[in-house]
Tab-separated table of C-alpha atoms in Angstrom:
chain	number	residue	atom	x	y	z
I	1	UNK	CA	-19.876	-52.058	-34.071
I	2	UNK	CA	-19.948	-55.977	-33.413
I	3	UNK	CA	-16.711	-55.732	-36.396
I	4	UNK	CA	-14.882	-53.686	-33.573
I	5	UNK	CA	-15.458	-56.572	-31.043
I	6	UNK	CA	-14.367	-59.279	-33.545
I	7	UNK	CA	-10.933	-57.416	-34.126
I	8	UNK	CA	-10.405	-56.582	-30.457
I	9	UNK	CA	-11.113	-60.557	-29.830
I	10	UNK	CA	-8.745	-61.870	-32.332
I	11	UNK	CA	-5.689	-59.490	-31.569
I	12	UNK	CA	-6.403	-60.961	-27.861
I	13	UNK	CA	-6.061	-64.716	-29.120
I	14	UNK	CA	-3.187	-63.263	-31.144
I	15	UNK	CA	-1.369	-61.998	-28.438
I	16	UNK	CA	-1.730	-64.926	-26.685
I	17	UNK	CA	-0.838	-67.468	-28.947
I	18	UNK	CA	2.422	-65.737	-30.091
I	19	UNK	CA	5.409	-65.253	-27.692
I	20	UNK	CA	6.733	-62.780	-29.827
I	21	UNK	CA	3.198	-60.572	-29.413
I	22	UNK	CA	3.717	-60.667	-26.265
I	23	UNK	CA	7.027	-59.211	-25.751
I	24	UNK	CA	6.494	-56.011	-27.992
I	25	UNK	CA	3.030	-55.257	-26.000
I	26	UNK	CA	4.946	-55.035	-22.950
I	27	UNK	CA	7.768	-53.128	-24.366
I	28	UNK	CA	4.847	-50.696	-25.863
I	29	UNK	CA	3.715	-50.014	-22.076
I	30	UNK	CA	6.621	-50.043	-20.211
I	31	UNK	CA	8.131	-47.003	-22.714
I	32	UNK	CA	5.125	-45.091	-21.634
I	33	UNK	CA	5.345	-41.966	-19.060
I	34	UNK	CA	2.068	-41.798	-16.760
I	35	UNK	CA	3.557	-38.216	-15.521
I	36	UNK	CA	2.735	-37.243	-18.846
I	37	UNK	CA	-0.613	-37.886	-19.354
I	38	UNK	CA	-1.483	-36.662	-15.721
I	39	UNK	CA	-1.307	-39.916	-13.017
I	40	UNK	CA	0.278	-40.736	-10.417
I	41	UNK	CA	3.583	-42.829	-10.119
I	42	UNK	CA	3.614	-43.809	-7.240
I	43	UNK	CA	7.155	-45.047	-7.564
I	44	UNK	CA	8.461	-41.075	-7.563
I	45	UNK	CA	9.490	-40.268	-3.953
I	46	UNK	CA	7.422	-36.769	-2.362
I	47	UNK	CA	8.967	-33.810	-2.320
I	48	UNK	CA	8.147	-33.491	1.162
I	49	UNK	CA	10.020	-36.619	2.019
I	50	UNK	CA	13.595	-35.656	1.055
I	51	UNK	CA	16.121	-36.345	3.779
I	52	UNK	CA	19.053	-33.218	3.791
I	53	UNK	CA	22.123	-34.791	5.099
I	54	UNK	CA	24.056	-32.331	7.151
I	55	UNK	CA	22.667	-28.544	7.256
I	56	UNK	CA	24.500	-25.479	9.581
I	57	UNK	CA	22.335	-22.948	10.698
I	58	UNK	CA	23.507	-19.425	10.961
I	59	UNK	CA	22.327	-17.251	13.518
I	60	UNK	CA	20.054	-14.957	12.515
I	61	UNK	CA	20.312	-11.205	11.496
I	62	UNK	CA	18.106	-8.931	13.111
I	63	UNK	CA	17.178	-5.519	13.082
I	64	UNK	CA	14.799	-4.049	15.959
I	65	UNK	CA	15.296	-6.986	17.676
I	66	UNK	CA	18.128	-7.186	20.708
I	67	UNK	CA	21.173	-9.862	19.442
I	68	UNK	CA	19.853	-12.194	22.698
I	69	UNK	CA	16.151	-12.277	20.647
I	70	UNK	CA	17.977	-12.988	17.685
I	71	UNK	CA	19.624	-16.234	19.388
I	72	UNK	CA	16.670	-17.420	20.879
I	73	UNK	CA	14.958	-17.140	17.821
I	74	UNK	CA	17.178	-19.170	15.660
I	75	UNK	CA	17.320	-22.132	18.306
I	76	UNK	CA	13.312	-22.794	18.323
I	77	UNK	CA	14.179	-22.500	14.446
I	78	UNK	CA	16.883	-24.904	15.178
I	79	UNK	CA	14.894	-26.968	17.308
I	80	UNK	CA	12.102	-27.701	14.950
I	81	UNK	CA	14.058	-28.059	12.126
I	82	UNK	CA	15.166	-31.145	14.020
I	83	UNK	CA	11.456	-32.303	14.476
I	84	UNK	CA	10.541	-32.805	10.802
I	85	UNK	CA	13.641	-35.494	10.608
I	86	UNK	CA	14.211	-34.359	7.006
I	87	UNK	CA	17.671	-33.806	8.104
I	88	UNK	CA	20.296	-36.186	9.158
I	89	UNK	CA	23.097	-33.915	11.622
I	90	UNK	CA	22.194	-30.412	11.985
I	91	UNK	CA	25.249	-28.133	13.241
I	92	UNK	CA	23.519	-25.518	15.565
I	93	UNK	CA	24.284	-22.322	16.169
I	94	UNK	CA	26.869	-22.916	19.260
I	95	UNK	CA	28.158	-25.167	17.490
I	96	UNK	CA	29.215	-23.057	14.305
I	97	UNK	CA	30.303	-20.569	16.559
I	98	UNK	CA	32.434	-22.752	18.212
I	99	UNK	CA	34.204	-23.930	15.023
I	100	UNK	CA	34.448	-20.478	13.495
I	101	UNK	CA	36.242	-19.416	16.552
I	102	UNK	CA	38.713	-22.080	16.128
I	103	UNK	CA	38.919	-21.073	12.972
I	104	UNK	CA	39.238	-17.816	13.485
I	105	UNK	CA	36.593	-16.313	11.173
I	106	UNK	CA	34.779	-13.734	11.075
I	107	UNK	CA	31.128	-15.381	11.754
I	108	UNK	CA	28.823	-12.280	9.958
I	109	UNK	CA	27.591	-13.596	6.503
I	110	UNK	CA	25.060	-11.415	4.954
I	111	UNK	CA	26.072	-13.042	1.223
I	112	UNK	CA	24.780	-15.942	-0.493
I	113	UNK	CA	28.326	-16.746	-1.739
I	114	UNK	CA	30.289	-15.616	2.189
I	115	UNK	CA	27.287	-18.664	3.361
I	116	UNK	CA	28.508	-21.204	1.122
I	117	UNK	CA	32.298	-20.957	2.024
I	118	UNK	CA	31.087	-21.078	5.476
I	119	UNK	CA	29.178	-24.095	5.176
I	120	UNK	CA	32.277	-25.608	2.561
I	121	UNK	CA	34.638	-24.815	5.896
I	122	UNK	CA	32.155	-26.411	8.436
I	123	UNK	CA	32.063	-29.237	5.910
I	124	UNK	CA	28.421	-29.388	5.663
I	125	UNK	CA	26.701	-30.461	2.628
I	126	UNK	CA	23.488	-26.726	3.082
I	127	UNK	CA	23.561	-24.100	5.390
I	128	UNK	CA	20.453	-21.925	6.711
I	129	UNK	CA	20.722	-18.153	6.733
I	130	UNK	CA	17.960	-15.829	8.404
I	131	UNK	CA	16.824	-12.499	9.077
I	132	UNK	CA	14.206	-11.320	11.132
I	133	UNK	CA	12.869	-7.616	10.558
I	134	UNK	CA	10.934	-5.688	12.949
I	135	UNK	CA	9.500	-2.419	12.154
I	136	UNK	CA	6.291	-0.678	13.352
I	137	UNK	CA	4.632	-4.029	14.428
I	138	UNK	CA	5.592	-5.703	11.896
I	139	UNK	CA	7.769	-8.401	11.170
I	140	UNK	CA	9.738	-9.579	8.278
I	141	UNK	CA	11.389	-13.210	8.485
I	142	UNK	CA	13.446	-14.091	5.250
I	143	UNK	CA	15.035	-17.810	5.499
I	144	UNK	CA	17.449	-19.145	2.785
I	145	UNK	CA	18.841	-23.226	2.421
I	146	UNK	CA	21.549	-23.004	-0.126
I	147	UNK	CA	23.521	-25.693	-1.191
I	148	UNK	CA	27.170	-25.607	-0.694
I	149	UNK	CA	27.994	-27.996	-3.566
I	150	UNK	CA	25.665	-26.337	-6.510
I	151	UNK	CA	26.399	-22.767	-4.398
I	152	UNK	CA	22.901	-21.714	-5.101
I	153	UNK	CA	19.634	-21.362	-3.629
I	154	UNK	CA	18.052	-24.283	-3.158
I	155	UNK	CA	14.932	-23.392	-1.211
I	156	UNK	CA	14.074	-19.661	-0.045
I	157	UNK	CA	10.824	-18.754	2.334
I	158	UNK	CA	9.760	-15.387	3.124
I	159	UNK	CA	6.877	-14.470	5.308
I	160	UNK	CA	5.020	-11.371	7.216
I	161	UNK	CA	3.464	-11.407	10.768
I	162	UNK	CA	1.737	-9.160	12.293
I	163	UNK	CA	0.917	-9.488	15.950
I	164	UNK	CA	1.864	-10.046	19.186
I	165	UNK	CA	5.705	-10.545	19.790
I	166	UNK	CA	5.034	-13.858	21.963
I	167	UNK	CA	3.564	-15.702	18.670
I	168	UNK	CA	6.997	-14.650	16.639
I	169	UNK	CA	8.768	-17.558	17.891
I	170	UNK	CA	5.910	-19.896	16.979
I	171	UNK	CA	5.699	-18.319	13.281
I	172	UNK	CA	9.360	-19.245	12.844
I	173	UNK	CA	8.753	-22.643	13.969
I	174	UNK	CA	6.159	-22.879	11.018
I	175	UNK	CA	8.822	-21.468	8.590
I	176	UNK	CA	11.214	-24.693	9.489
I	177	UNK	CA	8.713	-26.786	8.528
I	178	UNK	CA	7.578	-25.124	5.527
I	179	UNK	CA	11.215	-24.759	4.745
I	180	UNK	CA	12.220	-28.670	4.296
I	181	UNK	CA	8.320	-28.886	2.456
I	182	UNK	CA	6.849	-30.568	5.659
I	183	UNK	CA	3.407	-30.502	7.050
I	184	UNK	CA	3.254	-28.505	10.128
I	185	UNK	CA	2.585	-30.595	13.165
I	186	UNK	CA	-1.160	-29.434	14.877
I	187	UNK	CA	0.981	-28.754	17.884
I	188	UNK	CA	2.653	-26.083	16.421
I	189	UNK	CA	-1.075	-24.687	14.341
I	190	UNK	CA	-2.902	-25.671	18.102
I	191	UNK	CA	-0.212	-23.265	19.591
I	192	UNK	CA	-0.159	-20.683	17.089
I	193	UNK	CA	-4.085	-20.522	17.701
I	194	UNK	CA	-3.400	-20.176	21.220
I	195	UNK	CA	-1.144	-17.628	20.977
I	196	UNK	CA	-3.322	-15.718	18.883
I	197	UNK	CA	-6.010	-15.665	21.603
I	198	UNK	CA	-4.076	-14.651	24.607
I	199	UNK	CA	-2.388	-11.523	22.278
I	200	UNK	CA	-6.231	-10.802	21.725
I	201	UNK	CA	-6.994	-11.223	25.405
I	202	UNK	CA	-3.348	-9.322	25.855
I	203	UNK	CA	-4.589	-6.489	24.066
I	204	UNK	CA	-8.169	-6.216	25.298
I	205	UNK	CA	-6.973	-6.011	28.638
I	206	UNK	CA	-4.493	-3.194	27.779
I	207	UNK	CA	-7.232	-1.453	25.686
I	208	UNK	CA	-9.041	-1.518	28.850
I	209	UNK	CA	-6.547	-0.473	31.294
I	210	UNK	CA	-5.117	2.337	28.810
I	211	UNK	CA	-9.349	3.135	28.412
I	212	UNK	CA	-9.263	3.531	32.247
I	213	UNK	CA	-5.903	5.416	32.716
I	214	UNK	CA	-7.093	8.138	29.766
I	215	UNK	CA	-11.054	8.454	31.591
I	216	UNK	CA	-8.536	9.116	35.247
I	217	UNK	CA	-6.515	11.869	33.468
I	218	UNK	CA	-9.620	13.339	31.685
I	219	UNK	CA	-11.514	13.429	35.121
I	220	UNK	CA	-8.115	15.091	36.685
I	221	UNK	CA	-7.595	17.335	33.544
I	222	UNK	CA	-11.179	18.682	34.025
I	223	UNK	CA	-10.344	18.974	37.767
I	224	UNK	CA	-7.607	21.115	37.131
I	225	UNK	CA	-9.608	23.037	34.534
I	226	UNK	CA	-12.304	23.565	36.999
I	227	UNK	CA	-10.490	25.085	40.211
I	228	UNK	CA	-8.963	27.401	37.447
I	229	UNK	CA	-11.832	28.706	35.979
I	230	UNK	CA	-13.564	29.194	39.355
I	231	UNK	CA	-10.629	31.299	39.925
I	232	UNK	CA	-10.031	33.447	36.940
I	233	UNK	CA	-12.740	33.138	33.825
I	234	UNK	CA	-11.569	31.422	30.931
I	235	UNK	CA	-8.294	30.062	32.798
I	236	UNK	CA	-9.759	26.786	32.910
I	237	UNK	CA	-10.423	27.134	29.025
I	238	UNK	CA	-7.153	28.550	28.107
I	239	UNK	CA	-5.566	25.968	29.977
I	240	UNK	CA	-7.341	22.633	28.416
I	241	UNK	CA	-6.664	24.721	24.680
I	242	UNK	CA	-9.374	25.593	23.930
I	243	UNK	CA	-8.190	29.529	23.700
I	244	UNK	CA	-11.294	31.158	22.051
I	245	UNK	CA	-13.150	29.638	25.040
I	246	UNK	CA	-11.263	31.373	27.448
I	247	UNK	CA	-11.041	34.915	25.826
I	248	UNK	CA	-15.125	34.803	25.161
I	249	UNK	CA	-15.483	34.202	28.817
I	250	UNK	CA	-12.448	36.220	29.951
I	251	UNK	CA	-14.665	39.077	27.680
I	252	UNK	CA	-17.548	38.327	29.128
I	253	UNK	CA	-17.099	38.781	32.917
I	254	UNK	CA	-14.821	41.842	32.005
I	255	UNK	CA	-17.846	43.228	30.138
I	256	UNK	CA	-20.454	42.110	33.156
I	257	UNK	CA	-17.902	43.317	35.538
I	258	UNK	CA	-17.081	47.042	34.045
I	259	UNK	CA	-21.023	46.989	33.826
I	260	UNK	CA	-21.195	46.159	37.625
I	261	UNK	CA	-18.900	49.280	38.495
I	262	UNK	CA	-20.967	51.810	36.105
I	263	UNK	CA	-24.102	50.505	37.861
I	264	UNK	CA	-22.418	50.918	41.725
I	265	UNK	CA	-20.847	54.364	40.545
I	266	UNK	CA	-24.415	55.584	39.242
I	267	UNK	CA	-25.872	53.950	42.669
I	268	UNK	CA	-23.518	55.580	44.866
I	269	UNK	CA	-24.184	59.271	42.957
I	270	UNK	CA	-27.875	58.426	43.485
I	271	UNK	CA	-27.469	57.865	47.267
I	272	UNK	CA	-25.544	60.884	47.752
I	273	UNK	CA	-28.077	62.902	46.272
I	274	UNK	CA	-31.233	61.655	48.138
I	275	UNK	CA	-28.579	62.364	51.525
I	276	UNK	CA	-28.152	65.836	50.269
I	277	UNK	CA	-31.861	65.925	49.802
I	278	UNK	CA	-32.751	63.940	52.967
I	279	UNK	CA	-30.169	66.931	54.970
I	280	UNK	CA	-32.448	70.001	53.361
I	281	UNK	CA	-35.586	68.088	54.156
I	282	UNK	CA	-34.448	68.333	57.991
I	283	UNK	CA	-33.346	71.649	58.382
I	284	UNK	CA	-36.043	73.453	55.717
I	285	UNK	CA	-38.474	75.862	58.036
I	286	UNK	CA	-40.429	77.224	54.909
I	287	UNK	CA	-43.878	75.041	54.234
I	288	UNK	CA	-43.359	75.945	50.602
I	289	UNK	CA	-39.707	74.609	50.547
I	290	UNK	CA	-40.339	71.317	52.584
I	291	UNK	CA	-42.981	70.496	50.227
I	292	UNK	CA	-40.678	70.564	47.390
I	293	UNK	CA	-37.666	68.742	49.387
I	294	UNK	CA	-40.445	65.824	50.224
I	295	UNK	CA	-41.141	65.658	46.370
I	296	UNK	CA	-37.394	65.978	45.384
I	297	UNK	CA	-36.448	63.394	47.999
I	298	UNK	CA	-38.877	60.663	46.963
I	299	UNK	CA	-38.309	61.061	43.361
I	300	UNK	CA	-34.390	60.580	43.924
I	301	UNK	CA	-35.208	57.421	46.689
I	302	UNK	CA	-37.023	56.146	43.816
I	303	UNK	CA	-33.905	56.588	41.796
I	304	UNK	CA	-31.335	54.988	44.031
I	305	UNK	CA	-33.765	51.733	44.405
I	306	UNK	CA	-33.870	51.393	41.071
I	307	UNK	CA	-30.067	51.927	40.418
I	308	UNK	CA	-29.721	49.529	43.251
I	309	UNK	CA	-31.870	46.772	41.722
I	310	UNK	CA	-29.790	47.108	38.730
I	311	UNK	CA	-26.334	47.223	40.584
I	312	UNK	CA	-28.298	43.489	42.068
I	313	UNK	CA	-29.025	42.677	38.525
I	314	UNK	CA	-25.867	42.949	36.983
I	315	UNK	CA	-23.891	41.054	39.674
I	316	UNK	CA	-26.447	37.977	39.278
I	317	UNK	CA	-25.441	37.715	35.984
I	318	UNK	CA	-21.624	38.315	36.815
I	319	UNK	CA	-22.191	35.339	39.588
I	320	UNK	CA	-24.041	33.190	36.999
I	321	UNK	CA	-21.508	33.689	33.620
I	322	UNK	CA	-18.980	32.632	36.593
I	323	UNK	CA	-20.970	29.698	37.346
I	324	UNK	CA	-20.941	29.005	33.699
I	325	UNK	CA	-17.874	29.557	32.405
I	326	UNK	CA	-16.653	26.799	35.981
I	327	UNK	CA	-19.552	24.553	34.450
I	328	UNK	CA	-18.302	25.001	30.571
I	329	UNK	CA	-14.929	24.181	31.859
I	330	UNK	CA	-15.340	21.184	33.427
I	331	UNK	CA	-17.331	19.647	30.731
I	332	UNK	CA	-15.545	20.320	27.654
I	333	UNK	CA	-12.740	19.515	29.393
I	334	UNK	CA	-9.299	19.120	27.483
I	335	UNK	CA	-8.994	19.339	23.555
I	336	UNK	CA	-8.129	15.248	22.350
I	337	UNK	CA	-5.355	14.365	20.303
I	338	UNK	CA	-6.609	13.747	17.096
I	339	UNK	CA	-5.570	12.344	14.021
I	340	UNK	CA	-4.386	14.427	11.298
I	341	UNK	CA	-7.274	14.103	8.414
I	342	UNK	CA	-5.378	13.206	4.952
I	343	UNK	CA	-6.843	13.936	1.708
I	344	UNK	CA	-4.784	11.872	-0.104
I	345	UNK	CA	-2.045	9.093	0.628
I	346	UNK	CA	-0.647	5.421	1.106
I	347	UNK	CA	0.627	2.308	3.075
I	348	UNK	CA	1.273	-0.980	3.296
I	349	UNK	CA	-1.487	-3.470	4.735
I	350	UNK	CA	-1.230	-6.796	5.020
I	351	UNK	CA	-4.583	-8.561	3.225
I	352	UNK	CA	-6.314	-10.828	5.522
I	353	UNK	CA	-8.422	-13.038	3.085
I	354	UNK	CA	-4.976	-13.234	0.384
I	355	UNK	CA	-2.727	-13.732	3.772
I	356	UNK	CA	-0.366	-11.064	1.444
I	357	UNK	CA	1.083	-7.760	1.796
I	358	UNK	CA	-0.101	-5.047	-0.302
I	359	UNK	CA	0.077	-1.486	-0.985
I	360	UNK	CA	-2.313	0.676	-0.174
I	361	UNK	CA	-3.106	3.849	-2.074
I	362	UNK	CA	-6.053	6.075	-1.241
I	363	UNK	CA	-7.680	9.808	-1.937
I	364	UNK	CA	-10.871	10.928	-0.423
I	365	UNK	CA	-13.577	12.039	-2.687
I	366	UNK	CA	-14.980	14.486	-0.483
């Protein structure tokens, strides 16, 4: 170890005493590239400090949104680009439209080559074109920064947004900063958080209003079913979509009604027999005949009493079934619309942890 230190000391003294050795030493270290060793080269300009000269922003293409909404999104994007201070001069949407009108040129460009040609006609170095697609609550945002000189895309950003449409304009601003590799300002991030909270609050209010409206409609539907079942057993259930129950209640009431008719007919027959026996009893003069008619009248009277009790029991049963049918119609109410159960399928979902959209396939194992 001591010998190594001796060699180092001798080498340092040699370099200090020899100007030629100093020149060789400085040249050797100057030729090293620190970046190859993972070290930070402070002289290199960071990506996010890159300055673009002139940029033209074309009106965004929109699907599922109105033209006015597309123009508003384009203007917000342009405004945020100006705030990044990464662009020396911006030709906004309105200026592009004016120049295109003067040149009598078609403004709609869906291809990169067309956008580059228009950028060359406008005399800018870069052009920005974007697409905003709205589909079933999802927003797909895609933006390209194209170089007119290189005739190619130099920056591309694609983002997915699923939330309240009011927060879309803030999302557009965030993408504008990201397109020029700038860190989004705290104000914009705070605005996004506030709009997210506002969206949650509005969603909760809408859900509560929908719940109240659904409860009111359900209550009214139950009352309508109750009124119908009070007129005709089973009608309320049939109105509510419970056709099987409707036929059950109607059939039960018809059966009881038939039994009531039979009981009433039996009661009338027995009552007629009693009147005949009573008339014969009053007109009879023979003591033996009177005694026999008395026994017969008493027997018929017992049968009349039994028939009357049976008729009352059937009437009570019919009334009970009628009332039960009304209660059932009100309590059960209409059949709620239910989502069809799928044994297997796939859908497009957004993973909140990975912050990326995913294609999900699922299959039920029961």
